[in-house]
Short mmCIF file of C-alpha atoms in Angstrom, two decimals:
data_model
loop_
_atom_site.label_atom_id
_atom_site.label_comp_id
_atom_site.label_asym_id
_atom_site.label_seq_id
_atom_site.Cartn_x
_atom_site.Cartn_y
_atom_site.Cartn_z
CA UNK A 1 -10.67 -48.00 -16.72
CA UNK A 2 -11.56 -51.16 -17.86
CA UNK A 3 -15.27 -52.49 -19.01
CA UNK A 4 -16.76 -54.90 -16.41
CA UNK A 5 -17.25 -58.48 -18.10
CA UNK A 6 -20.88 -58.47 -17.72
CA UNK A 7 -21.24 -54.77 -19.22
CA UNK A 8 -22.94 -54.70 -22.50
CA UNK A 9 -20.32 -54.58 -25.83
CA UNK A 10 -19.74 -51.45 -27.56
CA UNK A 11 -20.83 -51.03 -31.01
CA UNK A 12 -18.26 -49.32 -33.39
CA UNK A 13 -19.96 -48.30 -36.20
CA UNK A 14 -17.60 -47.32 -39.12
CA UNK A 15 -18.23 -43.99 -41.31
CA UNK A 16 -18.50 -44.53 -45.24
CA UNK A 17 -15.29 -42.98 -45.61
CA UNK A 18 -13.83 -46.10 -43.89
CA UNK A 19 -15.84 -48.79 -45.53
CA UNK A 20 -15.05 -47.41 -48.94
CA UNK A 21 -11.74 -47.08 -51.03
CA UNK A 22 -9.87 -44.06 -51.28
CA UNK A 23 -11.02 -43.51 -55.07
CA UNK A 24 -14.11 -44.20 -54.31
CA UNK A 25 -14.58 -41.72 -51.02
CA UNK A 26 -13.39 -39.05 -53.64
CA UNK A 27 -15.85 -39.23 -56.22
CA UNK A 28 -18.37 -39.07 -53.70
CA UNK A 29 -17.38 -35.75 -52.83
CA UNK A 30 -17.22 -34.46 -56.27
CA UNK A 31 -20.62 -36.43 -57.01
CA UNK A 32 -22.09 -34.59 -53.80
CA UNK A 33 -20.51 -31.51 -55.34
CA UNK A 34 -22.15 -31.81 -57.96
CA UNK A 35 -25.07 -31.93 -56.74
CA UNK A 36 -25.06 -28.78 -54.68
CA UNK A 37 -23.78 -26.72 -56.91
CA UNK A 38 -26.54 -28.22 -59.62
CA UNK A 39 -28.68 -26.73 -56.76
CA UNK A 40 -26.95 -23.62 -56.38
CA UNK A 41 -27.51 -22.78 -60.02
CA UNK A 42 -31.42 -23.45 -59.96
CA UNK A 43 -31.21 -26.51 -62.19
CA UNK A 44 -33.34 -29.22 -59.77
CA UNK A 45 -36.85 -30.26 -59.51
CA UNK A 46 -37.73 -31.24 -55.45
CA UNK A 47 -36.45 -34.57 -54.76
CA UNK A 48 -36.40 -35.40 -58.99
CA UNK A 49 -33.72 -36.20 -61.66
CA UNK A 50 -30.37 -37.88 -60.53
CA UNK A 51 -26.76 -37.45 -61.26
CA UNK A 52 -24.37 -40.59 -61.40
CA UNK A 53 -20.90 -41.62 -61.34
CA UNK A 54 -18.86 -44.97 -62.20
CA UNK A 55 -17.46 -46.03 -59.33
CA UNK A 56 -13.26 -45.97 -59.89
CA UNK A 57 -12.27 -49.56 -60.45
CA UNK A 58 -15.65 -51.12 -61.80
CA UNK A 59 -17.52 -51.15 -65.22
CA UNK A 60 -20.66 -51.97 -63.65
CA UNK A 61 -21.03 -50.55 -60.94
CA UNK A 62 -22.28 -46.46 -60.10
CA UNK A 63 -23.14 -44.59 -57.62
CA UNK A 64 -26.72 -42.39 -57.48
CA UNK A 65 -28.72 -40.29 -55.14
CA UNK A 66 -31.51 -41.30 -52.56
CA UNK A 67 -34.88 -40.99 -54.01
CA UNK A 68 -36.45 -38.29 -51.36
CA UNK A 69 -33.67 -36.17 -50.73
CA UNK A 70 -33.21 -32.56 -52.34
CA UNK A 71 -29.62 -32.24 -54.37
CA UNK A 72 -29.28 -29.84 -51.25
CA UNK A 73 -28.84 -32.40 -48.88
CA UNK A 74 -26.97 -34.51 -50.81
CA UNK A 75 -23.32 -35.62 -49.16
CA UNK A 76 -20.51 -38.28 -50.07
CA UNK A 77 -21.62 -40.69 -47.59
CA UNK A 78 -25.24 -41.03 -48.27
CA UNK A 79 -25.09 -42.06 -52.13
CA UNK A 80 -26.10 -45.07 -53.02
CA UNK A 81 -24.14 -48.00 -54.71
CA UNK A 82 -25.64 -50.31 -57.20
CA UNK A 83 -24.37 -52.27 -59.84
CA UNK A 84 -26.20 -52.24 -63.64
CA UNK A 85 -28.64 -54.77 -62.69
CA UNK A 86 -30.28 -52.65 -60.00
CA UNK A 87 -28.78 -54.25 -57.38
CA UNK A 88 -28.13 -52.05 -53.94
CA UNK A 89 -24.23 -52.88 -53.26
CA UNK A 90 -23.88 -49.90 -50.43
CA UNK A 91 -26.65 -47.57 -49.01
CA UNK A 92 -26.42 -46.09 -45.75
CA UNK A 93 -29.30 -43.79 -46.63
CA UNK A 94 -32.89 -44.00 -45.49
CA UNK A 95 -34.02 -44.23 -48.84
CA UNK A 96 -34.13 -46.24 -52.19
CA UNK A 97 -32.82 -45.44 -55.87
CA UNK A 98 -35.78 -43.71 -58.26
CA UNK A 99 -36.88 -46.51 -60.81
CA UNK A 100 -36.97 -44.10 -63.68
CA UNK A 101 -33.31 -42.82 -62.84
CA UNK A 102 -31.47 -46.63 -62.72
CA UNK A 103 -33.33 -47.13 -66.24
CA UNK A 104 -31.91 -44.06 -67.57
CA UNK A 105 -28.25 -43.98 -66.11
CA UNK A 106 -27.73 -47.78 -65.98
CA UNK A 107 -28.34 -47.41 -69.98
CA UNK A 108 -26.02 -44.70 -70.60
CA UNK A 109 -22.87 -46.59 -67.46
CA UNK A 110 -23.39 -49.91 -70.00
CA UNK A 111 -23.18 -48.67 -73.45
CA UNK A 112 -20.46 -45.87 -72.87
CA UNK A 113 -17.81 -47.19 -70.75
CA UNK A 114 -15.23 -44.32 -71.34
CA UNK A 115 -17.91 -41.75 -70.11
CA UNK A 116 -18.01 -42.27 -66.36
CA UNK A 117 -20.95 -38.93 -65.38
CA UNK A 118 -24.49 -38.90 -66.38
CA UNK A 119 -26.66 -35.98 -65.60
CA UNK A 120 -30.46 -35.84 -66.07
CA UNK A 121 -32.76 -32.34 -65.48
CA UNK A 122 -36.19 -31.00 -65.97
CA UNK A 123 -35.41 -27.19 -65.64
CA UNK A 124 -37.78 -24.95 -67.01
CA UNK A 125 -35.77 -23.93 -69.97
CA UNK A 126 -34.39 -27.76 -70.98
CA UNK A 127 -38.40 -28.71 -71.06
CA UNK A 128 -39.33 -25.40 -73.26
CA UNK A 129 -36.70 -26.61 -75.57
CA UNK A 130 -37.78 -30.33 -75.76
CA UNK A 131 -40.50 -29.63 -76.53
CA UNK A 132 -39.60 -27.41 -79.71
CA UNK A 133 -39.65 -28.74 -83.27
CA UNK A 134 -36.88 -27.12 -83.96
CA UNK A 135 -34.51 -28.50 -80.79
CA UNK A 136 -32.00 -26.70 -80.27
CA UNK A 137 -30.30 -23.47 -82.15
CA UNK A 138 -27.16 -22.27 -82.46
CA UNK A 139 -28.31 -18.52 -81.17
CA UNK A 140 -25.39 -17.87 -79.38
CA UNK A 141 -21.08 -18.85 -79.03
CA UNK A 142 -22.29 -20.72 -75.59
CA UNK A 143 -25.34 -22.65 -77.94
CA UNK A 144 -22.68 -23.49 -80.80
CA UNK A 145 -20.92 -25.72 -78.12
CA UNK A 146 -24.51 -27.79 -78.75
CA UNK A 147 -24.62 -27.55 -82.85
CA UNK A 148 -24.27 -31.52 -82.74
CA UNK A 149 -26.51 -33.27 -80.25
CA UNK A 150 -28.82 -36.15 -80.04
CA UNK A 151 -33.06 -36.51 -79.93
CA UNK A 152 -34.89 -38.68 -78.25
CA UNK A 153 -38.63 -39.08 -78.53
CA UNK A 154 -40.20 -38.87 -75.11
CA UNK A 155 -41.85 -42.97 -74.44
CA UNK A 156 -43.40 -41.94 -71.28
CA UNK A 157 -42.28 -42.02 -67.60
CA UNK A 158 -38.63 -43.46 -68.15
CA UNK A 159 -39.27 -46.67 -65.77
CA UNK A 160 -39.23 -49.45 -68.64
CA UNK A 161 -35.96 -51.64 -68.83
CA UNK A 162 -36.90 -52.22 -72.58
CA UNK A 163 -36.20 -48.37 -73.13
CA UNK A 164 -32.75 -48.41 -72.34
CA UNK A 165 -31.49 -49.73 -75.45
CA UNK A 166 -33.44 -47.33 -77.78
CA UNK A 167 -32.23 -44.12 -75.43
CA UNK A 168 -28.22 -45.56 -76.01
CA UNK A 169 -29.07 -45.79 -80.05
CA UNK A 170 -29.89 -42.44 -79.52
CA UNK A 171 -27.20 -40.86 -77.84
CA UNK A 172 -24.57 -42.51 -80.24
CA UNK A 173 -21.24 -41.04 -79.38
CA UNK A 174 -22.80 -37.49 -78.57
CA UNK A 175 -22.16 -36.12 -75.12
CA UNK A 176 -25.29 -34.42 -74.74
CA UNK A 177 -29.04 -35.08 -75.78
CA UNK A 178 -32.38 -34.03 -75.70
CA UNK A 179 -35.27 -35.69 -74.19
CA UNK A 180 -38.10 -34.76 -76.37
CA UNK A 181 -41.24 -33.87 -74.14
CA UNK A 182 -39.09 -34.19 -70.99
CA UNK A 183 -35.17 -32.62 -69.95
CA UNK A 184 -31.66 -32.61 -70.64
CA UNK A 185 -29.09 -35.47 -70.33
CA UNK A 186 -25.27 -34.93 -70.68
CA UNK A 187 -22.06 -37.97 -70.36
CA UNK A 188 -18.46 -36.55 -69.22
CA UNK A 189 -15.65 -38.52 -68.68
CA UNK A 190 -15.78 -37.39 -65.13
CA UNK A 191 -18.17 -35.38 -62.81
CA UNK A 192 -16.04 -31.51 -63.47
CA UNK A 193 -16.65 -32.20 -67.22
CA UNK A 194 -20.01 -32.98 -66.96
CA UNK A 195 -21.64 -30.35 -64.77
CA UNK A 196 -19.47 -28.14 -67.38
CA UNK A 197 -21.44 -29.77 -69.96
CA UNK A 198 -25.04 -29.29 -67.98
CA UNK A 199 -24.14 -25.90 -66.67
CA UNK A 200 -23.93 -24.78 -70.42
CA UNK A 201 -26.21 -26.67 -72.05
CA UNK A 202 -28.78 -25.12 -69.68
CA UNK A 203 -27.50 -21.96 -70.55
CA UNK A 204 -27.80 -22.42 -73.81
CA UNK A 205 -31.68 -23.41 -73.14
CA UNK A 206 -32.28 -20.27 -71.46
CA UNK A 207 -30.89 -18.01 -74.19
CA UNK A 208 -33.16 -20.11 -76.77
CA UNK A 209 -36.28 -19.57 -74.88
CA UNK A 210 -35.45 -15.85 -74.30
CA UNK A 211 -34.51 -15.29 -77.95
CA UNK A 212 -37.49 -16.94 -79.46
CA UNK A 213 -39.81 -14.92 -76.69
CA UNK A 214 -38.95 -11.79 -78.18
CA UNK A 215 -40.44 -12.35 -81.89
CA UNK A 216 -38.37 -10.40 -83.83
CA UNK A 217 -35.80 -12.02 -86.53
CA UNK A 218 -32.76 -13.86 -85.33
CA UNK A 219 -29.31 -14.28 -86.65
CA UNK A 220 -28.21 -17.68 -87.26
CA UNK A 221 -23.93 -17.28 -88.69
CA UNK A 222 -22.85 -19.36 -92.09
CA UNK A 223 -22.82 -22.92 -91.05
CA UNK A 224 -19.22 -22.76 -92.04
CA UNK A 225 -18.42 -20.21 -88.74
CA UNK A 226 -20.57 -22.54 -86.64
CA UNK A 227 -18.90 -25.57 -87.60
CA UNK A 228 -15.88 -24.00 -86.82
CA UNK A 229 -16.72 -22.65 -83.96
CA UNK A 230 -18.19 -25.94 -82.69
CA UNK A 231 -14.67 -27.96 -83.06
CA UNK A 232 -12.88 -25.41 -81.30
CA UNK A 233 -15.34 -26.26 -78.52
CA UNK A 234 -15.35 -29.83 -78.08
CA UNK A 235 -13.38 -31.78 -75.24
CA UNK A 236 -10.02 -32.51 -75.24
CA UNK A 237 -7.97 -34.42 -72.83
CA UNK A 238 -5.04 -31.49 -73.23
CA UNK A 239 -7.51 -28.40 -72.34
CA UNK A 240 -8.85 -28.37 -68.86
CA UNK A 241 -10.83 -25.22 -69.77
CA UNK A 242 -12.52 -27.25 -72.19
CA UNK A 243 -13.55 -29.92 -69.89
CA UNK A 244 -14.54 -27.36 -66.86
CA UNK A 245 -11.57 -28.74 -65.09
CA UNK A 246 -9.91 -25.41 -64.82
CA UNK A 247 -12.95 -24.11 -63.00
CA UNK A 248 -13.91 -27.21 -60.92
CA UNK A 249 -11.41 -26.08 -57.80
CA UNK A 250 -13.14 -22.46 -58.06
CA UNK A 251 -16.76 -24.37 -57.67
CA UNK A 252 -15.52 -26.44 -54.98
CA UNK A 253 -14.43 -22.81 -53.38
CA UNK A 254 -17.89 -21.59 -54.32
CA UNK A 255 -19.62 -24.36 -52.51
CA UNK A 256 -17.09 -24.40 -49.26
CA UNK A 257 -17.68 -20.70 -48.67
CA UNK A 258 -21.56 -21.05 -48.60
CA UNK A 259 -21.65 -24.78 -46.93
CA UNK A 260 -19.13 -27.45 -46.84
CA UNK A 261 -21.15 -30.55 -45.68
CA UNK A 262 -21.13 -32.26 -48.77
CA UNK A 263 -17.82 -33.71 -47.97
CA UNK A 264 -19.37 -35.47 -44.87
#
């Protein structure tokens, strides 16, 4: 039946999904991924911390989560787009980007354009260990995959543009740092790779702080074994295992069994 001519127009509102590329609509849902299953494993703080990815296409341009919803509630649609100067390209969220989290992940998108994921966290274990002297040990196989990592001194809440340069002298070419004082922050090439990276660096955090609470004497292997063991570990392009690309379709199993809304 057709509309009468003086009957009010009908709005068509279009989903993200439609107002986005396909590249784009899929690293949303492995961003929102990520973010549940960063959840899932305990590593969040309330509404805190962000995870980002490059948007496919762009060099300045990534996409973040809304400042004021848990990593829970995070889906593809609702992340927010903006570009390295802290312009909002694309929100269809309720909610802004965290001041703190553009300074850090806008620093880390500019200086390292081949790394396209950057995860922050303050999890109980990545703050014991940041705020060691000694940083962190190569206790375990899982901690050697962390023999080689960056420092950086904590400089207060993270919200000051001039910091970003001094966090990027920091993190060199490493793939994963320590915030003195503060968290964890790992770069992957993609988002599989880097909640590999956090998933085990927090793991590695955990078996520090229960080593160390034990107080009796540790083992640390011949720096020779550790180096070796170390380069065996690193990324490479050829090994999926290695960049937690073999077991990113199990996760996304994982998460779809429990709750699969983060593909909305």
């Amino acid at each position: 039946m057709n509309r009468p001519l003086n009957s009010p127009a009908i709005k068509v509102v279009k989903s993200v999904r439609e107002q986005v590329s396909p590249e784009e609509w899929q690293t949303r849902v492995d961003l929102a991924a990520c973010y549940r299953l960063t959840a899932m494993y305990g590593m969040t703080e309330m509404i805190a911390n962000h995870i980002s990815c490059r948007v496919p296409g762009s060099h300045d341009q990534f996409l973040i989560n809304p400042y004021g919803m848990l990593y829970e509630e995070i889906d593809a649609s609702c992340l927010i787009k903006v570009d390295l100067d802290g312009n909002t390209l694309f929100n269809a969220s309720d909610y802004g980007v965290n001041a703190a989290g553009f300074v850090i992940h806008s620093a880390i998108h500019m200086a390292r354009p081949e790394m396209d994921c950057v995860a922050h966290t303050h999890t109980p274990a990545g703050m014991a260990v940041s705020a060691m002297e000694c940083g962190l040990l190569p206790l375990a196989q899982t901690s050697m995959r962390f023999l080689h990592v960056a420092y950086h001194d904590f400089e207060g809440i993270a919200d000051d543009i001039g910091e970003r340069e001094r966090l990027v002298a920091d993190l060199g070419d490493h793939e994963a740092m320590v915030l003195r004082n503060h968290g964890l922050l790992v770069v992957g090439r993609n988002v599989p790779s880097t909640f590999n990276l956090l998933y085990r660096m927090e793991r590695a955090c955990e078996v520090q702080v229960m080593a160390l609470s034990c107080n009796t004497k540790l083992i640390r292997p011949p720096q020779e074994i550790l180096e070796a063991t170390f380069d065996k570990m690193k990324p490479r392009v050829d090994l999926p295992n290695r960049n937690g690309e073999l077991a990113w379709p199990a996760l996304l199993r994982k998460l779809d069994r429990v709750d699969p809304s983060y593909r909305n």
